[in-house]
Coordinates of C-alpha atoms and ligand atoms in Angstrom, one line a residue:
M1 CA 13.6 1.3 7.2
K2 CA 11.6 0.5 4.7
F3 CA 12.8 0.7 0.7
G4 CA 9.9 0.3 -1.8
G5 CA 10.5 -1.0 -5.2
T6 CA 12.0 1.7 -6.7
S7 CA 14.4 1.6 -4.3
V8 CA 15.8 -1.9 -4.3
G9 CA 15.0 -2.1 -8.0
D10 CA 18.3 -3.0 -9.3
G11 CA 21.5 -4.4 -7.7
S12 CA 23.3 -1.1 -7.7
R13 CA 20.4 0.6 -6.2
I14 CA 20.5 -2.3 -3.3
K15 CA 24.0 -1.8 -2.7
H16 CA 22.8 1.9 -2.5
V17 CA 20.3 0.8 0.3
A18 CA 23.3 -0.9 2.1
E19 CA 25.2 1.7 2.0
L20 CA 23.1 3.8 3.4
A21 CA 21.9 1.6 6.0
K22 CA 25.7 1.3 7.3
E23 CA 25.9 5.0 7.4
Y24 CA 23.2 5.4 10.2
R25 CA 24.1 2.3 12.1
D26 CA 27.9 3.9 12.2
S27 CA 26.4 7.1 13.6
G28 CA 24.7 5.1 16.6
N29 CA 21.4 4.0 15.6
E30 CA 20.0 0.6 15.4
V31 CA 18.5 -0.5 12.4
V32 CA 16.2 -3.1 11.2
L33 CA 15.5 -3.4 7.2
V34 CA 12.2 -3.8 5.6
T35 CA 12.8 -4.7 2.1
S36 CA 10.2 -5.2 -1.3
A37 CA 10.7 -6.5 -4.0
L38 CA 12.6 -5.5 -6.8
N39 CA 10.4 -2.8 -8.7
G40 CA 7.6 -4.9 -11.0
V41 CA 8.2 -8.0 -9.9
T42 CA 5.3 -8.3 -7.6
D43 CA 3.4 -7.7 -10.7
A44 CA 4.8 -9.8 -13.1
L45 CA 4.3 -12.9 -10.5
L46 CA 0.8 -12.0 -9.9
K47 CA 0.7 -12.0 -14.0
S48 CA 2.4 -15.2 -14.5
A49 CA 0.1 -16.9 -12.1
K50 CA -3.1 -15.9 -13.6
E51 CA -1.7 -16.8 -17.2
A52 CA -0.8 -20.1 -15.6
S53 CA -4.4 -21.0 -14.7
E54 CA -5.8 -19.9 -18.0
T55 CA -3.6 -21.4 -20.4
G56 CA -1.7 -23.8 -18.7
K57 CA 0.9 -23.5 -20.7
T58 CA 4.5 -24.8 -18.6
S59 CA 6.8 -23.2 -21.5
T60 CA 5.8 -19.9 -20.4
I61 CA 6.3 -20.9 -16.9
K62 CA 9.9 -21.9 -17.7
E63 CA 10.4 -18.4 -19.7
F64 CA 9.2 -17.1 -16.6
I65 CA 11.5 -18.5 -14.3
T66 CA 14.6 -18.1 -16.7
D67 CA 14.0 -13.9 -16.7
L68 CA 13.2 -13.9 -13.3
T69 CA 16.6 -15.8 -12.0
K70 CA 18.9 -13.1 -14.7
Q71 CA 17.4 -10.6 -12.8
H72 CA 18.1 -11.9 -9.3
H73 CA 21.3 -13.2 -10.4
Q74 CA 22.6 -10.2 -11.4
A75 CA 21.2 -7.8 -8.6
A76 CA 23.2 -10.0 -6.3
Q77 CA 26.4 -9.8 -8.5
D78 CA 25.5 -6.0 -8.6
A79 CA 25.0 -5.2 -4.9
I80 CA 27.3 -7.6 -3.5
T81 CA 31.2 -6.4 -4.3
G82 CA 34.2 -6.0 -2.7
K83 CA 37.3 -8.5 -1.5
K84 CA 34.7 -11.6 0.3
A85 CA 32.3 -10.7 -2.8
K86 CA 32.9 -14.3 -5.0
K87 CA 32.1 -16.3 -1.6
I88 CA 29.1 -14.5 -1.0
V89 CA 27.3 -14.5 -4.1
E90 CA 27.9 -17.9 -4.4
V91 CA 26.1 -18.5 -1.5
V92 CA 23.5 -16.2 -2.0
T93 CA 22.8 -17.4 -5.8
E94 CA 22.2 -20.5 -3.7
E95 CA 19.3 -19.3 -2.1
L96 CA 17.8 -17.5 -4.8
D97 CA 17.8 -20.6 -6.5
S98 CA 16.3 -22.9 -4.2
R99 CA 13.3 -20.1 -3.9
L100 CA 13.3 -20.0 -7.5
E101 CA 12.7 -23.5 -7.7
E102 CA 10.0 -23.9 -5.2
L103 CA 8.3 -20.9 -6.8
E104 CA 8.9 -22.8 -10.6
K105 CA 7.0 -26.0 -9.3
A106 CA 4.1 -24.0 -7.6
L107 CA 3.6 -22.0 -10.9
I108 CA 3.4 -24.9 -12.8
G109 CA 1.5 -26.7 -10.4
I110 CA -1.4 -24.1 -11.0
C111 CA -1.0 -24.6 -15.1
Y112 CA -2.1 -28.3 -14.0
L113 CA -4.9 -27.2 -11.3
G114 CA -6.1 -24.7 -14.0
E115 CA -7.7 -23.2 -10.7
L116 CA -5.7 -19.8 -9.0
T117 CA -7.0 -19.6 -5.4
V118 CA -7.0 -16.1 -3.1
R119 CA -4.2 -18.4 -1.0
S120 CA -2.0 -19.4 -3.9
I121 CA -1.9 -15.7 -5.3
D122 CA -0.6 -14.6 -2.0
Y123 CA 1.8 -17.8 -1.9
I124 CA 3.4 -17.0 -5.5
S125 CA 3.4 -13.2 -4.8
S126 CA 5.7 -13.3 -1.7
Y127 CA 8.4 -14.7 -3.8
G128 CA 9.2 -11.1 -4.8
E129 CA 10.4 -9.9 -1.6
R130 CA 11.6 -13.3 -0.4
L131 CA 14.4 -13.3 -3.2
T132 CA 15.2 -9.8 -2.5
A133 CA 15.8 -9.8 0.8
P134 CA 18.9 -12.6 0.8
I135 CA 20.5 -10.2 -1.7
L136 CA 20.3 -7.1 0.1
C137 CA 21.4 -9.3 3.5
G138 CA 24.4 -10.6 1.4
S139 CA 25.5 -7.0 0.3
L140 CA 25.4 -6.0 3.7
N141 CA 27.8 -8.8 4.5
S142 CA 30.0 -7.7 1.9
L143 CA 30.1 -3.9 3.3
G144 CA 31.1 -6.0 6.7
I145 CA 28.2 -5.9 8.3
K146 CA 26.4 -8.8 10.1
S147 CA 23.0 -9.7 8.8
R148 CA 20.4 -12.0 8.3
S149 CA 17.2 -12.6 6.6
F150 CA 13.8 -13.3 7.6
T151 CA 10.6 -13.6 6.0
G152 CA 7.3 -11.8 7.7
G153 CA 6.1 -15.0 9.4
D154 CA 10.0 -15.9 10.5
A155 CA 10.2 -12.3 12.3
G156 CA 6.6 -12.5 14.1
I157 CA 4.6 -11.7 12.0
I158 CA 1.3 -13.8 12.2
T159 CA -1.8 -12.7 10.5
T160 CA -5.7 -13.2 10.4
D161 CA -6.6 -15.7 7.4
D162 CA -7.6 -13.1 4.8
Y163 CA -5.8 -13.5 2.2
G164 CA -4.9 -10.8 0.0
N165 CA -5.9 -8.5 2.9
A166 CA -4.4 -9.9 6.6
R167 CA -4.0 -7.9 9.5
P168 CA -1.2 -8.7 12.1
L169 CA -2.4 -10.5 15.5
E170 CA -1.6 -8.9 18.7
K171 CA 0.6 -11.7 19.4
S172 CA 2.9 -10.7 16.5
Y173 CA 4.4 -7.3 18.9
S174 CA 5.8 -9.8 21.3
L175 CA 7.3 -12.1 18.4
I176 CA 8.5 -9.4 17.6
I177 CA 10.6 -8.3 20.0
E178 CA 11.6 -11.8 20.9
R179 CA 12.9 -12.9 17.4
I180 CA 14.5 -9.5 16.6
E181 CA 15.6 -7.6 19.4
P182 CA 18.5 -9.4 20.3
L183 CA 19.8 -8.9 16.8
L184 CA 19.8 -5.3 17.4
K185 CA 23.0 -4.5 19.0
D186 CA 25.6 -6.5 15.9
S187 CA 23.6 -7.1 12.9
I188 CA 21.4 -5.6 10.8
P189 CA 18.0 -7.8 9.9
V190 CA 16.6 -7.6 7.0
I191 CA 12.5 -8.6 6.8
T192 CA 10.8 -8.9 3.7
G193 CA 7.5 -6.4 3.6
F194 CA 4.1 -7.0 2.6
I195 CA 4.2 -11.1 3.7
G196 CA 3.3 -12.6 7.1
E197 CA 1.8 -15.8 7.6
N198 CA -0.9 -17.1 9.3
E199 CA -1.2 -19.1 12.7
A200 CA -1.2 -22.6 10.8
G201 CA 2.2 -20.7 9.3
I202 CA 0.8 -20.7 5.5
I203 CA 1.8 -18.1 3.7
T204 CA -0.7 -14.2 3.9
T205 CA 0.2 -11.0 1.5
L206 CA -0.8 -7.4 3.7
G207 CA -2.4 -6.3 0.5
R208 CA -0.5 -4.1 -2.0
G209 CA 2.1 -1.7 -1.0
G210 CA 2.1 -3.2 2.4
S211 CA 6.1 -3.1 3.1
D212 CA 4.8 0.5 4.5
F213 CA 2.6 -1.9 6.7
S214 CA 5.2 -4.4 7.8
A215 CA 7.5 -1.2 8.6
S216 CA 5.7 0.4 10.7
I217 CA 4.4 -3.0 12.6
I218 CA 7.8 -3.8 13.0
G219 CA 8.7 -0.5 13.9
A220 CA 5.6 -0.2 17.2
A221 CA 7.0 -3.7 18.0
L222 CA 10.3 -2.6 18.5
K223 CA 9.3 0.7 19.8
A224 CA 11.7 2.8 17.6
D225 CA 12.5 5.8 18.2
E226 CA 10.8 6.4 14.2
I227 CA 10.1 4.4 11.2
W228 CA 11.2 5.5 8.2
L229 CA 9.7 4.7 4.4
W230 CA 12.0 5.3 1.8
K231 CA 10.5 5.9 -1.1
E232 CA 11.6 7.6 -5.3
V233 CA 9.2 10.3 -3.9
H234 CA 10.5 13.2 -1.6
G235 CA 8.0 12.5 1.1
I236 CA 4.2 13.3 1.2
L237 CA 3.3 15.5 -1.5
T238 CA 0.3 18.2 -1.5
T239 CA -1.3 15.6 -4.6
D240 CA 0.5 12.6 -6.9
P241 CA 3.0 14.3 -8.9
M242 CA 2.0 12.7 -11.8
I243 CA -1.2 14.4 -12.0
V244 CA -0.1 17.7 -10.8
P245 CA 4.0 18.4 -11.6
E246 CA 4.0 21.3 -9.1
A247 CA 2.7 19.2 -6.3
R248 CA 5.1 20.3 -3.5
T249 CA 6.6 18.2 0.0
I250 CA 4.7 18.4 2.8
P251 CA 7.1 18.9 5.5
V252 CA 4.7 17.8 8.6
I253 CA 1.5 16.1 8.7
S254 CA -0.5 14.2 11.6
Y255 CA -1.2 10.9 11.9
I256 CA -5.2 11.5 10.9
E257 CA -4.2 13.6 8.0
A258 CA -1.5 11.0 7.1
M259 CA -4.5 8.2 7.4
E260 CA -7.2 10.4 5.7
L261 CA -4.6 10.8 2.6
S262 CA -4.0 6.9 2.2
Y263 CA -7.1 5.8 3.0
F264 CA -8.5 8.3 0.2
G265 CA -6.2 7.1 -2.6
A266 CA -2.5 8.3 -2.1
K267 CA -0.9 5.8 -3.4
V268 CA 2.3 6.7 -1.5
L269 CA 1.2 5.4 2.0
H270 CA -0.8 1.6 2.8
P271 CA -3.5 2.6 4.2
R272 CA -2.8 0.8 7.6
T273 CA 0.3 2.1 7.8
I274 CA -0.4 4.6 10.6
E275 CA -2.7 2.5 12.5
P276 CA 1.0 0.7 14.5
A277 CA 2.9 3.4 14.4
I278 CA 0.1 5.4 16.7
K279 CA -0.2 2.8 19.2
H280 CA 3.2 4.0 20.7
G281 CA 3.0 7.4 19.2
I282 CA 5.9 6.3 16.7
P283 CA 7.1 9.2 14.4
V284 CA 7.3 8.2 10.7
R285 CA 8.8 9.3 8.4
V286 CA 9.1 9.1 4.6
K287 CA 12.1 10.1 2.6
N288 CA 13.5 10.1 -0.9
T289 CA 15.9 7.2 -1.4
F290 CA 17.8 9.4 -4.4
D291 CA 18.1 12.3 -1.9
P292 CA 18.9 11.0 1.5
S293 CA 19.7 14.2 2.9
S294 CA 16.5 15.8 2.0
P295 CA 14.3 16.1 5.4
G296 CA 11.0 14.3 3.6
T297 CA 7.9 15.0 5.7
I298 CA 7.5 13.6 8.9
I299 CA 4.0 11.9 10.0
V300 CA 3.6 12.6 14.3
K301 CA 0.9 12.9 16.7
D302 CA 0.0 16.5 17.6
L303 CA 0.3 18.8 15.1
K304 CA -0.4 22.8 16.5
Q305 CA -3.0 24.0 14.2
S306 CA -1.5 24.9 10.4
K307 CA -2.2 27.9 8.6
D308 CA -2.7 25.8 5.6
I309 CA -6.8 24.4 5.7
V310 CA -6.3 22.0 2.8
K311 CA -2.7 20.3 3.1
A312 CA -3.6 17.6 0.4
V313 CA -5.9 16.6 -2.5
T314 CA -6.2 12.7 -3.4
V315 CA -8.0 10.4 -6.3
I316 CA -9.2 7.1 -5.6
R317 CA -9.6 5.2 -9.0
N318 CA -10.9 1.9 -10.1
V319 CA -14.3 2.4 -7.8
A320 CA -17.8 2.6 -9.0
L321 CA -21.3 4.0 -8.5
I322 CA -24.4 2.2 -7.9
N323 CA -27.5 3.6 -7.8
I324 CA -30.4 2.3 -6.3
S325 CA -34.4 3.8 -6.6
G326 CA -37.8 2.9 -6.7
A327 CA -40.7 5.1 -5.5
G328 CA -41.4 2.3 -3.0
M329 CA -38.8 3.0 -1.1
V330 CA -39.9 6.5 0.4
G331 CA -40.3 6.5 4.0
T332 CA -40.5 2.3 3.9
I333 CA -38.0 1.6 7.0
G334 CA -35.5 -0.5 6.5
V335 CA -34.4 -0.4 3.3
A336 CA -30.5 1.1 3.7
A337 CA -30.5 -1.8 6.5
R338 CA -31.4 -4.4 4.0
V339 CA -29.0 -2.6 1.6
F340 CA -26.2 -2.7 3.7
T341 CA -26.4 -6.2 5.7
T342 CA -26.7 -7.6 1.6
L343 CA -23.3 -6.2 0.8
A344 CA -21.7 -6.7 4.1
N345 CA -22.8 -10.7 3.7
A346 CA -21.2 -10.7 0.3
G347 CA -18.2 -8.5 1.3
V348 CA -18.9 -5.3 -0.7
N349 CA -16.0 -2.4 0.7
I350 CA -18.4 0.5 0.3
I351 CA -16.4 4.0 0.1
M352 CA -19.6 6.3 -0.1
I353 CA -23.0 6.6 0.8
S354 CA -25.6 9.0 -0.1
Q355 CA -29.5 9.4 0.6
G356 CA -31.4 11.7 -0.9
S357 CA -33.6 13.5 1.7
S358 CA -36.2 12.6 -0.7
E359 CA -35.4 8.9 0.1
A360 CA -36.5 7.5 -3.5
N361 CA -32.6 6.9 -4.2
I362 CA -29.3 5.2 -2.4
S363 CA -26.1 5.9 -4.2
L364 CA -22.9 4.2 -3.0
V365 CA -19.4 4.0 -4.5
V366 CA -17.8 0.9 -4.4
D367 CA -14.6 -1.3 -5.0
G368 CA -14.6 -1.2 -9.1
S369 CA -13.6 -5.2 -8.5
H370 CA -16.7 -5.6 -6.1
L371 CA -19.3 -4.1 -8.5
D372 CA -20.2 -7.3 -9.7
K373 CA -21.7 -9.2 -6.7
A374 CA -22.8 -5.9 -5.2
V375 CA -25.6 -5.8 -7.8
K376 CA -25.9 -9.0 -8.3
G377 CA -26.5 -9.1 -4.3
I378 CA -28.6 -5.9 -4.6
R379 CA -30.5 -7.3 -7.5
A380 CA -31.4 -10.8 -5.3
E381 CA -32.7 -9.3 -2.5
F382 CA -35.0 -6.9 -3.5
K383 CA -36.0 -9.3 -6.6
N384 CA -39.6 -8.3 -5.7
G385 CA -40.6 -5.1 -4.9
I386 CA -39.7 -1.6 -3.3
I387 CA -36.6 -0.7 -5.1
K388 CA -37.2 -0.8 -9.0
D389 CA -34.1 0.4 -10.9
V390 CA -30.4 -0.7 -10.1
T391 CA -27.7 1.4 -12.3
Q392 CA -24.2 1.2 -12.2
D393 CA -21.2 3.6 -14.1
R394 CA -17.2 2.1 -13.7
N395 CA -16.2 5.2 -14.7
I396 CA -15.9 7.5 -12.0
C397 CA -13.3 8.3 -9.4
V398 CA -13.3 9.4 -5.9
V399 CA -11.4 12.8 -5.1
A400 CA -11.1 14.0 -1.5
V401 CA -9.4 17.0 -0.1
V402 CA -7.5 16.8 2.9
G403 CA -6.4 18.7 6.2
A404 CA -7.2 18.4 9.9
G405 CA -7.7 23.2 9.4
M406 CA -10.6 22.2 7.9
A407 CA -12.9 21.7 10.6
N408 CA -14.5 24.2 12.1
T409 CA -13.7 26.3 9.2
P410 CA -16.7 27.5 8.0
G411 CA -16.6 28.0 3.5
V412 CA -14.4 25.1 2.6
A413 CA -17.1 22.7 1.1
G414 CA -18.1 26.2 -1.0
R415 CA -14.9 26.7 -1.9
V416 CA -14.4 23.2 -3.2
F417 CA -17.6 22.9 -4.8
G418 CA -17.2 26.6 -6.5
A419 CA -13.7 26.2 -7.9
L420 CA -15.3 22.8 -9.2
G421 CA -18.5 24.5 -10.7
K422 CA -16.2 27.4 -12.5
A423 CA -14.1 24.8 -14.0
R424 CA -17.6 22.9 -15.0
V425 CA -16.6 19.7 -13.3
N426 CA -20.1 17.9 -12.8
V427 CA -19.9 16.4 -8.9
I428 CA -22.0 12.9 -8.7
I429 CA -22.6 12.7 -5.3
I430 CA -21.0 14.0 -2.2
S431 CA -19.4 13.0 1.3
Q432 CA -17.9 14.9 4.3
G433 CA -17.1 12.5 7.5
S434 CA -18.5 14.1 10.8
S435 CA -14.5 14.4 11.7
Q436 CA -14.4 17.3 9.2
H437 CA -10.8 16.4 8.0
N438 CA -11.7 15.6 4.8
I439 CA -14.7 16.7 1.9
S440 CA -15.2 13.5 -0.4
F441 CA -17.0 13.7 -3.9
A442 CA -17.7 12.0 -7.4
V443 CA -17.1 12.5 -10.7
S444 CA -16.8 11.1 -13.7
G445 CA -13.5 9.7 -14.2
D446 CA -13.0 12.2 -17.2
D447 CA -12.8 14.7 -14.9
A448 CA -10.8 13.3 -11.8
A449 CA -7.4 14.9 -13.1
K450 CA -9.3 18.4 -14.2
A451 CA -10.8 18.4 -10.3
V452 CA -7.5 17.3 -8.7
Q453 CA -6.0 19.9 -10.6
V454 CA -8.7 22.7 -10.3
L455 CA -8.6 22.2 -6.6
H456 CA -4.8 21.9 -5.9
R457 CA -4.7 25.8 -7.5
E458 CA -7.6 26.6 -5.1
F459 CA -6.2 26.0 -2.0
G460 CA -2.9 27.1 -2.9
L461 CA -0.6 24.2 -2.6
D462 CA 1.0 25.2 -5.7
G463 CA 2.4 27.7 -3.3
E464 CA 1.3 30.1 -6.0
N465 CA -1.5 31.6 -3.9
Ligands
ADP1 P1 7.0 2.5 -2.6 O1 6.7 1.4 -3.2 O2 8.5 2.7 -3.1 O3 7.3 2.4 -1.2 P2 4.8 3.8 -3.9 O4 5.1 3.6 -5.3 O5 4.4 3.1 -3.0 O6 6.6 3.6 -3.4 O7 4.6 5.3 -3.7 C1 5.2 6.8 -4.8 C2 4.2 6.9 -5.4 O8 2.9 7.5 -5.2 C3 4.9 8.2 -6.8 O9 5.2 7.5 -7.6 C4 3.7 9.0 -6.7 O10 3.2 8.7 -8.1 C5 2.1 8.6 -5.6 N1 1.5 9.1 -5.3 C6 0.4 9.8 -5.9 N2 -0.1 10.4 -4.6 C7 0.8 10.6 -4.2 C8 0.9 11.8 -2.9 N3 0.3 12.8 -2.5 N4 2.7 12.1 -2.4 C9 3.6 11.5 -3.1 N5 3.6 10.7 -4.1 C10 2.2 10.3 -4.4
LIG2 N1 5.8 -5.8 -3.5 C1 4.3 -5.1 -3.1 C2 3.6 -4.7 -4.0 O1 4.0 -4.4 -4.9 C3 4.8 -4.8 -1.4 C4 5.2 -3.4 -1.7 O2 6.0 -2.9 -2.6 O3 5.0 -2.6 -0.3 O4 2.7 -4.5 -3.6
MG3 MG1 4.0 1.6 -1.8

């Protein structure tokens, strides 16, 4: 079971988590907990590291550490109650203080160096989870349950060196069995989500929102009956409830649909979450911490063809459009190859590609944070000839409709673009993968919410049709 940032938002919520875990254990299950950082702490850590490297002000660091200390001490006091509370709070507070001291030293180091590497970003951002796990562990202890806390690396998640987006190495799966399985009989281990370590023992992170992925890696390694992700929403919804408040919970969804949804921006799941679960065919459940008895969403391997053609609508923000054009591109072999090689070498993540049959232009959607290096790379590669113009636009979003029922159903694209046309939403580029499980397109950032609302209604996802 993984608990997200809102689910462990403060001490009383952490206590609720410990009670939930106890309840499932008492009813005959073996449980492992994966925890996120307290809500907002990862953002605060990243902000503080950035400020430290830019301003070099150690006084700001001291204030930050004081606040963080207060917040976590308070959480420990509220989460740990009962007869033995005093002793347990003492032990937990001591552990928190030694973590906070390390963190302070690291941030002050960054102040002096004036430099923030990807490796230090991962190190600093790991503290959110590393400060939460001991509190949750103490809360379980105070309920009379044996528990130990582990970092992702201690638990066996050994990753590649890709700081900020690391992936587990195959050997993680056997290490997790070795280190965690023996504890399940008589305790509930608590493992930090989001982080692992590389083969040299240096802390890495699995990317923002990565605790979902951690839970899935651990669940797959232990061949769990189910992997449960507890959040503040009722499950996977038909779209982001922030955009469409009427969005409904999807009771059952297939692995492939859930993967497409998360790739195409549904923030509810880290994009890699499903991969380890698929390997062992383990069902993944998304449930609401604040309404535990409600069934949530279950993500499963096979799904009988459902009557819903479109299951969900998603939106990716923070992307950018690049348009490459020039009459010299027409009929010239190898232009696309050069464009993509250049972008790959520059480490640019490409989200969508489109080339008109006139061959006079190629349009690409890339990660917003990769735009500058992408444009620079293409300009350098083609500095003399073929490509005349490289333009860019940051104010765009990618919207996708997702559903396995779309495969081989004629007319879905017609309905998508018909509805958008009627609503006067201008579509900039379009793409449909050959899996036919999604249709995605780019629109101006100003039109994104409208596009999502129109399609949500068109496919009856609000339950009106
Ligand atoms: P946690 O970090 O607690 O595990 P997240 O905050 O990552 O949970 O995910 C829940 C958030 O995802 C919600 O606040 C919601 O606004 C957003 N969201 C976006 N798309 C969807 C969707 N299709 N279904 C559910 N939530 C969604
Ligand atoms: N705490 C991390 C984040 O905010 C990981 C997570 O919550 O899943 O991105
Ligand atoms: Mg998340």
